[in-house]
Amino acid sequence: MPELPEVETVRRQLEPLLVGRQILGFRVMPGAERLLRGRSDTSIDAQLNGAVFTTVTRRGKYLGLNLDSEQVVVVHLRMTGSLRFRARDYEEESFTRAIFTLDAGDQLRFVDVRKFGTIDLVDQMDDALPELGPEPLSDEFTTEALWQELRGRQQPIKSALLDQRNVAGIGNIYADEALFLSHLNPEAPAGSLRPAERRLLRQSIRQVLEDGVAHGGASFRDYTDVDGSEGEQQYFVRVFRRTDEPCDDCGAIIRRIIVGGRATHFCPKCQPVRQRGRLVKSTRPSRSAGARSTL
Ligand SMILES: [Zn+2]
């Protein structure tokens, strides 16, 4: 599922391709109508016709294709959605659900196997978005801002990170990776983090997301970019989908558990369960939160 780094990769690729280009038409394939969430493609086509792309922005996992008509096309890729920028005569991808016809013979195609993705046309991007927490790669994402969202919460920290109202853009891959770098057990109560752990968690979130962007996103199954290529972040993960493999840091066997209904991967030795503020079964007394910030 595309998370912040994958959507940001798409944004960076799309912007130079789309800005200044004019929309000549828009249509949705039969059977895919629900991606417009109740609107018809003919009504959207009528509003989009002649509009020119000005910028491409991102908020959390949402893309905003901004237009000179003061409207914005908001795209949510959800599970398996992707965007393709293609010449009109380039073979149409299987599972193409919608096509923006552009000037000069190009198309922007929305491809989606599972059909959970959505396209909205709104006056402001926020109009199409649910409540979202701070943007983790922005200056607003301070340790204090993160703690504001987590304090008092009893839910597992893993679940809290996946809640888009707490932090925008984190999904299963980057939550597991950030918790590994933070030496935090995924089931630790979100509100139990000590100050040094909060600082390390914020730093780890930014690091895994920045690494993901630098590697063009992670392609475990479905994610591909605007020309259909895979990212490379899957080659750099420390715990995600590495069940039964040895931890790079300590050699312990990486485990897979279910937290809040989601598959969760962690190293039981590097991310031990903590009770009443103390580490349990820790065999590495030198390991304290923040002590290994070079990771
Ligand atoms: Zn380990």
PDB file of N, CA and C in Angstrom, residues 161-257:
ATOM      1  N   LEU A 161       0.559   5.020  15.556  1.00  0.00           N
ATOM      2  CA  LEU A 161       1.290   5.567  14.406  1.00  0.00           C
ATOM      3  C   LEU A 161       0.513   5.375  13.110  1.00  0.00           C
ATOM      4  N   LEU A 162      -0.309   4.317  13.049  1.00  0.00           N
ATOM      5  CA  LEU A 162      -1.089   4.077  11.834  1.00  0.00           C
ATOM      6  C   LEU A 162      -2.320   4.978  11.747  1.00  0.00           C
ATOM      7  N   ASP A 163      -2.713   5.553  12.878  1.00  0.00           N
ATOM      8  CA  ASP A 163      -3.893   6.426  12.897  1.00  0.00           C
ATOM      9  C   ASP A 163      -3.516   7.762  12.245  1.00  0.00           C
ATOM     10  N   GLN A 164      -4.098   8.027  11.079  1.00  0.00           N
ATOM     11  CA  GLN A 164      -3.714   9.215  10.317  1.00  0.00           C
ATOM     12  C   GLN A 164      -4.040  10.520  11.047  1.00  0.00           C
ATOM     13  N   ARG A 165      -4.880  10.452  12.069  1.00  0.00           N
ATOM     14  CA  ARG A 165      -5.194  11.654  12.857  1.00  0.00           C
ATOM     15  C   ARG A 165      -4.049  12.025  13.786  1.00  0.00           C
ATOM     16  N   ASN A 166      -3.146  11.064  14.053  1.00  0.00           N
ATOM     17  CA  ASN A 166      -2.001  11.338  14.928  1.00  0.00           C
ATOM     18  C   ASN A 166      -0.799  11.832  14.146  1.00  0.00           C
ATOM     19  N   VAL A 167      -0.488  11.120  13.066  1.00  0.00           N
ATOM     20  CA  VAL A 167       0.591  11.513  12.158  1.00  0.00           C
ATOM     21  C   VAL A 167       0.117  11.155  10.757  1.00  0.00           C
ATOM     22  N   ALA A 168       0.298  12.043   9.797  1.00  0.00           N
ATOM     23  CA  ALA A 168      -0.191  11.791   8.437  1.00  0.00           C
ATOM     24  C   ALA A 168       0.842  11.023   7.623  1.00  0.00           C
ATOM     25  N   GLY A 169       0.408   9.987   6.931  1.00  0.00           N
ATOM     26  CA  GLY A 169       1.248   9.380   5.904  1.00  0.00           C
ATOM     27  C   GLY A 169       1.948   8.092   6.268  1.00  0.00           C
ATOM     28  N   ILE A 170       1.919   7.700   7.564  1.00  0.00           N
ATOM     29  CA  ILE A 170       2.612   6.468   7.965  1.00  0.00           C
ATOM     30  C   ILE A 170       1.685   5.280   7.788  1.00  0.00           C
ATOM     31  N   GLY A 171       2.180   4.212   7.187  1.00  0.00           N
ATOM     32  CA  GLY A 171       1.448   2.962   7.061  1.00  0.00           C
ATOM     33  C   GLY A 171       2.255   1.842   7.682  1.00  0.00           C
ATOM     34  N   ASN A 172       1.920   0.609   7.322  1.00  0.00           N
ATOM     35  CA  ASN A 172       2.471  -0.553   8.009  1.00  0.00           C
ATOM     36  C   ASN A 172       3.992  -0.693   7.874  1.00  0.00           C
ATOM     37  N   ILE A 173       4.513  -0.414   6.692  1.00  0.00           N
ATOM     38  CA  ILE A 173       5.961  -0.572   6.477  1.00  0.00           C
ATOM     39  C   ILE A 173       6.739   0.376   7.381  1.00  0.00           C
ATOM     40  N   TYR A 174       6.422   1.662   7.277  1.00  0.00           N
ATOM     41  CA  TYR A 174       7.246   2.671   7.950  1.00  0.00           C
ATOM     42  C   TYR A 174       6.977   2.727   9.446  1.00  0.00           C
ATOM     43  N   ALA A 175       5.791   2.274   9.891  1.00  0.00           N
ATOM     44  CA  ALA A 175       5.546   2.180  11.335  1.00  0.00           C
ATOM     45  C   ALA A 175       6.466   1.119  11.944  1.00  0.00           C
ATOM     46  N   ASP A 176       6.514  -0.065  11.329  1.00  0.00           N
ATOM     47  CA  ASP A 176       7.387  -1.125  11.852  1.00  0.00           C
ATOM     48  C   ASP A 176       8.852  -0.686  11.839  1.00  0.00           C
ATOM     49  N   GLU A 177       9.266  -0.045  10.760  1.00  0.00           N
ATOM     50  CA  GLU A 177      10.667   0.370  10.637  1.00  0.00           C
ATOM     51  C   GLU A 177      11.018   1.463  11.649  1.00  0.00           C
ATOM     52  N   ALA A 178      10.122   2.410  11.846  1.00  0.00           N
ATOM     53  CA  ALA A 178      10.394   3.503  12.794  1.00  0.00           C
ATOM     54  C   ALA A 178      10.467   2.960  14.219  1.00  0.00           C
ATOM     55  N   LEU A 179       9.602   1.995  14.553  1.00  0.00           N
ATOM     56  CA  LEU A 179       9.631   1.433  15.907  1.00  0.00           C
ATOM     57  C   LEU A 179      10.905   0.625  16.126  1.00  0.00           C
ATOM     58  N   PHE A 180      11.384  -0.053  15.100  1.00  0.00           N
ATOM     59  CA  PHE A 180      12.657  -0.778  15.232  1.00  0.00           C
ATOM     60  C   PHE A 180      13.792   0.211  15.526  1.00  0.00           C
ATOM     61  N   LEU A 181      13.884   1.262  14.750  1.00  0.00           N
ATOM     62  CA  LEU A 181      14.958   2.238  14.972  1.00  0.00           C
ATOM     63  C   LEU A 181      14.837   2.891  16.349  1.00  0.00           C
ATOM     64  N   SER A 182      13.611   2.946  16.869  1.00  0.00           N
ATOM     65  CA  SER A 182      13.374   3.581  18.174  1.00  0.00           C
ATOM     66  C   SER A 182      13.548   2.609  19.330  1.00  0.00           C
ATOM     67  N   HIS A 183      13.778   1.312  19.053  1.00  0.00           N
ATOM     68  CA  HIS A 183      13.876   0.276  20.086  1.00  0.00           C
ATOM     69  C   HIS A 183      12.602   0.184  20.924  1.00  0.00           C
ATOM     70  N   LEU A 184      11.471   0.496  20.293  1.00  0.00           N
ATOM     71  CA  LEU A 184      10.195   0.465  21.017  1.00  0.00           C
ATOM     72  C   LEU A 184       9.421  -0.785  20.650  1.00  0.00           C
ATOM     73  N   ASN A 185       8.895  -1.474  21.661  1.00  0.00           N
ATOM     74  CA  ASN A 185       8.031  -2.616  21.405  1.00  0.00           C
ATOM     75  C   ASN A 185       6.721  -2.107  20.792  1.00  0.00           C
ATOM     76  N   PRO A 186       6.263  -2.751  19.701  1.00  0.00           N
ATOM     77  CA  PRO A 186       5.066  -2.248  19.007  1.00  0.00           C
ATOM     78  C   PRO A 186       3.820  -2.218  19.880  1.00  0.00           C
ATOM     79  N   GLU A 187       3.799  -3.049  20.951  1.00  0.00           N
ATOM     80  CA  GLU A 187       2.615  -3.096  21.803  1.00  0.00           C
ATOM     81  C   GLU A 187       2.705  -2.169  23.015  1.00  0.00           C
ATOM     82  N   ALA A 188       3.783  -1.433  23.138  1.00  0.00           N
ATOM     83  CA  ALA A 188       3.903  -0.490  24.267  1.00  0.00           C
ATOM     84  C   ALA A 188       2.781   0.543  24.171  1.00  0.00           C
ATOM     85  N   PRO A 189       2.157   0.891  25.297  1.00  0.00           N
ATOM     86  CA  PRO A 189       1.111   1.917  25.242  1.00  0.00           C
ATOM     87  C   PRO A 189       1.676   3.235  24.714  1.00  0.00           C
ATOM     88  N   ALA A 190       0.952   3.864  23.769  1.00  0.00           N
ATOM     89  CA  ALA A 190       1.460   5.084  23.135  1.00  0.00           C
ATOM     90  C   ALA A 190       1.772   6.169  24.159  1.00  0.00           C
ATOM     91  N   GLY A 191       0.935   6.233  25.195  1.00  0.00           N
ATOM     92  CA  GLY A 191       1.108   7.302  26.176  1.00  0.00           C
ATOM     93  C   GLY A 191       2.178   7.050  27.210  1.00  0.00           C
ATOM     94  N   SER A 192       2.884   5.900  27.076  1.00  0.00           N
ATOM     95  CA  SER A 192       3.876   5.546  28.098  1.00  0.00           C
ATOM     96  C   SER A 192       5.290   5.989  27.740  1.00  0.00           C
ATOM     97  N   LEU A 193       5.464   6.609  26.583  1.00  0.00           N
ATOM     98  CA  LEU A 193       6.821   6.932  26.137  1.00  0.00           C
ATOM     99  C   LEU A 193       7.467   8.004  27.019  1.00  0.00           C
ATOM    100  N   ARG A 194       8.714   7.741  27.363  1.00  0.00           N
ATOM    101  CA  ARG A 194       9.471   8.711  28.145  1.00  0.00           C
ATOM    102  C   ARG A 194      10.059   9.763  27.205  1.00  0.00           C
ATOM    103  N   PRO A 195      10.482  10.907  27.749  1.00  0.00           N
ATOM    104  CA  PRO A 195      10.952  11.998  26.880  1.00  0.00           C
ATOM    105  C   PRO A 195      12.016  11.580  25.865  1.00  0.00           C
ATOM    106  N   ALA A 196      13.012  10.802  26.301  1.00  0.00           N
ATOM    107  CA  ALA A 196      14.072  10.411  25.363  1.00  0.00           C
ATOM    108  C   ALA A 196      13.499   9.501  24.263  1.00  0.00           C
ATOM    109  N   GLU A 197      12.505   8.670  24.631  1.00  0.00           N
ATOM    110  CA  GLU A 197      11.891   7.787  23.631  1.00  0.00           C
ATOM    111  C   GLU A 197      11.069   8.584  22.623  1.00  0.00           C
ATOM    112  N   ARG A 198      10.416   9.632  23.096  1.00  0.00           N
ATOM    113  CA  ARG A 198       9.632  10.478  22.186  1.00  0.00           C
ATOM    114  C   ARG A 198      10.552  11.133  21.161  1.00  0.00           C
ATOM    115  N   ARG A 199      11.673  11.645  21.646  1.00  0.00           N
ATOM    116  CA  ARG A 199      12.612  12.306  20.732  1.00  0.00           C
ATOM    117  C   ARG A 199      13.159  11.313  19.713  1.00  0.00           C
ATOM    118  N   LEU A 200      13.501  10.125  20.185  1.00  0.00           N
ATOM    119  CA  LEU A 200      14.059   9.127  19.273  1.00  0.00           C
ATOM    120  C   LEU A 200      12.999   8.647  18.276  1.00  0.00           C
ATOM    121  N   LEU A 201      11.756   8.525  18.724  1.00  0.00           N
ATOM    122  CA  LEU A 201      10.690   8.097  17.814  1.00  0.00           C
ATOM    123  C   LEU A 201      10.462   9.130  16.711  1.00  0.00           C
ATOM    124  N   ARG A 202      10.419  10.393  17.088  1.00  0.00           N
ATOM    125  CA  ARG A 202      10.244  11.438  16.072  1.00  0.00           C
ATOM    126  C   ARG A 202      11.382  11.391  15.044  1.00  0.00           C
ATOM    127  N   GLN A 203      12.592  11.288  15.569  1.00  0.00           N
ATOM    128  CA  GLN A 203      13.760  11.245  14.688  1.00  0.00           C
ATOM    129  C   GLN A 203      13.714  10.008  13.788  1.00  0.00           C
ATOM    130  N   SER A 204      13.286   8.875  14.344  1.00  0.00           N
ATOM    131  CA  SER A 204      13.240   7.627  13.567  1.00  0.00           C
ATOM    132  C   SER A 204      12.167   7.686  12.488  1.00  0.00           C
ATOM    133  N   ILE A 205      11.020   8.272  12.820  1.00  0.00           N
ATOM    134  CA  ILE A 205       9.951   8.423  11.814  1.00  0.00           C
ATOM    135  C   ILE A 205      10.475   9.219  10.629  1.00  0.00           C
ATOM    136  N   ARG A 206      11.114  10.337  10.929  1.00  0.00           N
ATOM    137  CA  ARG A 206      11.628  11.169   9.831  1.00  0.00           C
ATOM    138  C   ARG A 206      12.687  10.409   9.039  1.00  0.00           C
ATOM    139  N   GLN A 207      13.524   9.683   9.743  1.00  0.00           N
ATOM    140  CA  GLN A 207      14.604   8.982   9.038  1.00  0.00           C
ATOM    141  C   GLN A 207      14.066   7.910   8.091  1.00  0.00           C
ATOM    142  N   VAL A 208      13.107   7.096   8.564  1.00  0.00           N
ATOM    143  CA  VAL A 208      12.621   6.022   7.682  1.00  0.00           C
ATOM    144  C   VAL A 208      11.842   6.602   6.500  1.00  0.00           C
ATOM    145  N   LEU A 209      11.123   7.695   6.731  1.00  0.00           N
ATOM    146  CA  LEU A 209      10.370   8.301   5.625  1.00  0.00           C
ATOM    147  C   LEU A 209      11.324   8.949   4.616  1.00  0.00           C
ATOM    148  N   GLU A 210      12.355   9.627   5.123  1.00  0.00           N
ATOM    149  CA  GLU A 210      13.330  10.253   4.211  1.00  0.00           C
ATOM    150  C   GLU A 210      14.086   9.180   3.416  1.00  0.00           C
ATOM    151  N   ASP A 211      14.442   8.085   4.093  1.00  0.00           N
ATOM    152  CA  ASP A 211      15.110   6.989   3.383  1.00  0.00           C
ATOM    153  C   ASP A 211      14.187   6.415   2.301  1.00  0.00           C
ATOM    154  N   GLY A 212      12.904   6.281   2.650  1.00  0.00           N
ATOM    155  CA  GLY A 212      11.937   5.755   1.685  1.00  0.00           C
ATOM    156  C   GLY A 212      11.827   6.638   0.453  1.00  0.00           C
ATOM    157  N   VAL A 213      11.789   7.945   0.668  1.00  0.00           N
ATOM    158  CA  VAL A 213      11.720   8.877  -0.465  1.00  0.00           C
ATOM    159  C   VAL A 213      13.005   8.773  -1.291  1.00  0.00           C
ATOM    160  N   ALA A 214      14.154   8.717  -0.592  1.00  0.00           N
ATOM    161  CA  ALA A 214      15.444   8.654  -1.293  1.00  0.00           C
ATOM    162  C   ALA A 214      15.553   7.411  -2.171  1.00  0.00           C
ATOM    163  N   HIS A 215      14.883   6.337  -1.766  1.00  0.00           N
ATOM    164  CA  HIS A 215      14.931   5.096  -2.531  1.00  0.00           C
ATOM    165  C   HIS A 215      13.745   4.936  -3.469  1.00  0.00           C
ATOM    166  N   GLY A 216      12.992   5.990  -3.665  1.00  0.00           N
ATOM    167  CA  GLY A 216      11.887   5.920  -4.622  1.00  0.00           C
ATOM    168  C   GLY A 216      10.718   5.084  -4.148  1.00  0.00           C
ATOM    169  N   GLY A 217      10.568   4.927  -2.822  1.00  0.00           N
ATOM    170  CA  GLY A 217       9.453   4.161  -2.268  1.00  0.00           C
ATOM    171  C   GLY A 217       9.759   2.682  -2.199  1.00  0.00           C
ATOM    172  N   ALA A 218       8.828   1.940  -1.599  1.00  0.00           N
ATOM    173  CA  ALA A 218       8.990   0.497  -1.401  1.00  0.00           C
ATOM    174  C   ALA A 218       7.969  -0.251  -2.250  1.00  0.00           C
ATOM    175  N   SER A 219       8.452  -1.245  -3.014  1.00  0.00           N
ATOM    176  CA  SER A 219       7.557  -2.037  -3.864  1.00  0.00           C
ATOM    177  C   SER A 219       7.541  -3.476  -3.376  1.00  0.00           C
ATOM    178  N   PHE A 220       6.719  -3.763  -2.358  1.00  0.00           N
ATOM    179  CA  PHE A 220       6.620  -5.139  -1.879  1.00  0.00           C
ATOM    180  C   PHE A 220       5.690  -5.954  -2.765  1.00  0.00           C
ATOM    181  N   ARG A 221       4.624  -5.331  -3.217  1.00  0.00           N
ATOM    182  CA  ARG A 221       3.696  -6.060  -4.055  1.00  0.00           C
ATOM    183  C   ARG A 221       3.190  -5.209  -5.213  1.00  0.00           C
ATOM    184  N   ASP A 222       2.483  -4.155  -4.894  1.00  0.00           N
ATOM    185  CA  ASP A 222       1.754  -3.458  -5.946  1.00  0.00           C
ATOM    186  C   ASP A 222       2.338  -2.117  -6.363  1.00  0.00           C
ATOM    187  N   TYR A 223       3.064  -1.460  -5.439  1.00  0.00           N
ATOM    188  CA  TYR A 223       3.411  -0.076  -5.745  1.00  0.00           C
ATOM    189  C   TYR A 223       4.374   0.039  -6.921  1.00  0.00           C
ATOM    190  N   THR A 224       4.022   0.893  -7.873  1.00  0.00           N
ATOM    191  CA  THR A 224       4.926   1.268  -8.958  1.00  0.00           C
ATOM    192  C   THR A 224       4.745   2.755  -9.226  1.00  0.00           C
ATOM    193  N   ASP A 225       5.739   3.367  -9.827  1.00  0.00           N
ATOM    194  CA  ASP A 225       5.700   4.815 -10.010  1.00  0.00           C
ATOM    195  C   ASP A 225       5.028   5.187 -11.334  1.00  0.00           C
ATOM    196  N   VAL A 226       5.179   6.446 -11.758  1.00  0.00           N
ATOM    197  CA  VAL A 226       4.372   6.915 -12.893  1.00  0.00           C
ATOM    198  C   VAL A 226       4.798   6.335 -14.237  1.00  0.00           C
ATOM    199  N   ASP A 227       5.976   5.735 -14.328  1.00  0.00           N
ATOM    200  CA  ASP A 227       6.266   5.024 -15.579  1.00  0.00           C
ATOM    201  C   ASP A 227       6.264   3.509 -15.377  1.00  0.00           C
ATOM    202  N   GLY A 228       5.735   3.077 -14.231  1.00  0.00           N
ATOM    203  CA  GLY A 228       5.576   1.638 -14.000  1.00  0.00           C
ATOM    204  C   GLY A 228       6.773   0.973 -13.347  1.00  0.00           C
ATOM    205  N   SER A 229       7.766   1.751 -12.914  1.00  0.00           N
ATOM    206  CA  SER A 229       8.963   1.173 -12.293  1.00  0.00           C
ATOM    207  C   SER A 229       8.748   0.969 -10.797  1.00  0.00           C
ATOM    208  N   GLU A 230       9.516   0.024 -10.216  1.00  0.00           N
ATOM    209  CA  GLU A 230       9.434  -0.240  -8.789  1.00  0.00           C
ATOM    210  C   GLU A 230      10.407   0.644  -8.018  1.00  0.00           C
ATOM    211  N   GLY A 231      10.067   0.898  -6.742  1.00  0.00           N
ATOM    212  CA  GLY A 231      11.010   1.569  -5.850  1.00  0.00           C
ATOM    213  C   GLY A 231      12.034   0.567  -5.341  1.00  0.00           C
ATOM    214  N   GLU A 232      12.931   1.037  -4.457  1.00  0.00           N
ATOM    215  CA  GLU A 232      13.991   0.160  -3.952  1.00  0.00           C
ATOM    216  C   GLU A 232      14.035   0.059  -2.438  1.00  0.00           C
ATOM    217  N   GLN A 233      13.109   0.721  -1.752  1.00  0.00           N
ATOM    218  CA  GLN A 233      13.178   0.728  -0.291  1.00  0.00           C
ATOM    219  C   GLN A 233      13.006  -0.671   0.305  1.00  0.00           C
ATOM    220  N   GLN A 234      12.337  -1.573  -0.421  1.00  0.00           N
ATOM    221  CA  GLN A 234      12.141  -2.938   0.102  1.00  0.00           C
ATOM    222  C   GLN A 234      13.476  -3.651   0.338  1.00  0.00           C
ATOM    223  N   TYR A 235      14.541  -3.189  -0.315  1.00  0.00           N
ATOM    224  CA  TYR A 235      15.851  -3.813  -0.103  1.00  0.00           C
ATOM    225  C   TYR A 235      16.563  -3.276   1.128  1.00  0.00           C
ATOM    226  N   PHE A 236      15.976  -2.268   1.759  1.00  0.00           N
ATOM    227  CA  PHE A 236      16.653  -1.609   2.881  1.00  0.00           C
ATOM    228  C   PHE A 236      15.914  -1.766   4.203  1.00  0.00           C
ATOM    229  N   VAL A 237      14.789  -2.496   4.208  1.00  0.00           N
ATOM    230  CA  VAL A 237      14.021  -2.602   5.459  1.00  0.00           C
ATOM    231  C   VAL A 237      14.777  -3.452   6.478  1.00  0.00           C
ATOM    232  N   ARG A 238      14.541  -3.130   7.763  1.00  0.00           N
ATOM    233  CA  ARG A 238      15.234  -3.831   8.850  1.00  0.00           C
ATOM    234  C   ARG A 238      14.385  -4.956   9.437  1.00  0.00           C
ATOM    235  N   VAL A 239      13.075  -4.753   9.503  1.00  0.00           N
ATOM    236  CA  VAL A 239      12.200  -5.779  10.089  1.00  0.00           C
ATOM    237  C   VAL A 239      10.977  -6.110   9.225  1.00  0.00           C
ATOM    238  N   PHE A 240      10.475  -5.162   8.466  1.00  0.00           N
ATOM    239  CA  PHE A 240       9.204  -5.376   7.764  1.00  0.00           C
ATOM    240  C   PHE A 240       9.288  -6.570   6.799  1.00  0.00           C
ATOM    241  N   ARG A 241       8.371  -7.525   6.996  1.00  0.00           N
ATOM    242  CA  ARG A 241       8.312  -8.764   6.212  1.00  0.00           C
ATOM    243  C   ARG A 241       9.632  -9.537   6.204  1.00  0.00           C
ATOM    244  N   ARG A 242      10.373  -9.442   7.324  1.00  0.00           N
ATOM    245  CA  ARG A 242      11.598 -10.230   7.468  1.00  0.00           C
ATOM    246  C   ARG A 242      11.407 -11.300   8.549  1.00  0.00           C
ATOM    247  N   THR A 243      10.185 -11.740   8.730  1.00  0.00           N
ATOM    248  CA  THR A 243       9.846 -12.752   9.734  1.00  0.00           C
ATOM    249  C   THR A 243      10.786 -13.959   9.631  1.00  0.00           C
ATOM    250  N   ASP A 244      11.312 -14.395  10.784  1.00  0.00           N
ATOM    251  CA  ASP A 244      12.191 -15.562  10.910  1.00  0.00           C
ATOM    252  C   ASP A 244      13.603 -15.333  10.373  1.00  0.00           C
ATOM    253  N   GLU A 245      13.893 -14.124   9.915  1.00  0.00           N
ATOM    254  CA  GLU A 245      15.276 -13.805   9.529  1.00  0.00           C
ATOM    255  C   GLU A 245      15.991 -13.200  10.738  1.00  0.00           C
ATOM    256  N   PRO A 246      17.329 -13.278  10.784  1.00  0.00           N
ATOM    257  CA  PRO A 246      18.036 -12.675  11.921  1.00  0.00           C
ATOM    258  C   PRO A 246      18.077 -11.147  11.838  1.00  0.00           C
ATOM    259  N   CYS A 247      17.951 -10.536  12.993  1.00  0.00           N
ATOM    260  CA  CYS A 247      18.060  -9.076  13.104  1.00  0.00           C
ATOM    261  C   CYS A 247      19.464  -8.637  12.678  1.00  0.00           C
ATOM    262  N   ASP A 248      19.558  -7.571  11.871  1.00  0.00           N
ATOM    263  CA  ASP A 248      20.859  -7.063  11.426  1.00  0.00           C
ATOM    264  C   ASP A 248      21.717  -6.622  12.613  1.00  0.00           C
ATOM    265  N   ASP A 249      21.080  -6.169  13.667  1.00  0.00           N
ATOM    266  CA  ASP A 249      21.826  -5.582  14.775  1.00  0.00           C
ATOM    267  C   ASP A 249      22.257  -6.598  15.826  1.00  0.00           C
ATOM    268  N   CYS A 250      21.399  -7.581  16.142  1.00  0.00           N
ATOM    269  CA  CYS A 250      21.691  -8.447  17.284  1.00  0.00           C
ATOM    270  C   CYS A 250      21.630  -9.934  16.942  1.00  0.00           C
ATOM    271  N   GLY A 251      21.116 -10.280  15.783  1.00  0.00           N
ATOM    272  CA  GLY A 251      21.060 -11.688  15.397  1.00  0.00           C
ATOM    273  C   GLY A 251      19.836 -12.428  15.891  1.00  0.00           C
ATOM    274  N   ALA A 252      19.050 -11.821  16.763  1.00  0.00           N
ATOM    275  CA  ALA A 252      17.817 -12.476  17.223  1.00  0.00           C
ATOM    276  C   ALA A 252      16.859 -12.633  16.029  1.00  0.00           C
ATOM    277  N   ILE A 253      15.919 -13.549  16.163  1.00  0.00           N
ATOM    278  CA  ILE A 253      15.008 -13.837  15.066  1.00  0.00           C
ATOM    279  C   ILE A 253      13.834 -12.856  15.071  1.00  0.00           C
ATOM    280  N   ILE A 254      13.613 -12.231  13.943  1.00  0.00           N
ATOM    281  CA  ILE A 254      12.531 -11.256  13.816  1.00  0.00           C
ATOM    282  C   ILE A 254      11.192 -11.974  13.876  1.00  0.00           C
ATOM    283  N   ARG A 255      10.292 -11.403  14.656  1.00  0.00           N
ATOM    284  CA  ARG A 255       8.983 -12.029  14.864  1.00  0.00           C
ATOM    285  C   ARG A 255       7.886 -11.257  14.161  1.00  0.00           C
ATOM    286  N   ARG A 256       6.805 -11.991  13.873  1.00  0.00           N
ATOM    287  CA  ARG A 256       5.616 -11.377  13.294  1.00  0.00           C
ATOM    288  C   ARG A 256       4.463 -11.610  14.256  1.00  0.00           C
ATOM    289  N   ILE A 257       3.810 -10.549  14.656  1.00  0.00           N
ATOM    290  CA  ILE A 257       2.620 -10.642  15.513  1.00  0.00           C
ATOM    291  C   ILE A 257       1.528  -9.773  14.899  1.00  0.00           C
TER     292      ILE A 257
END
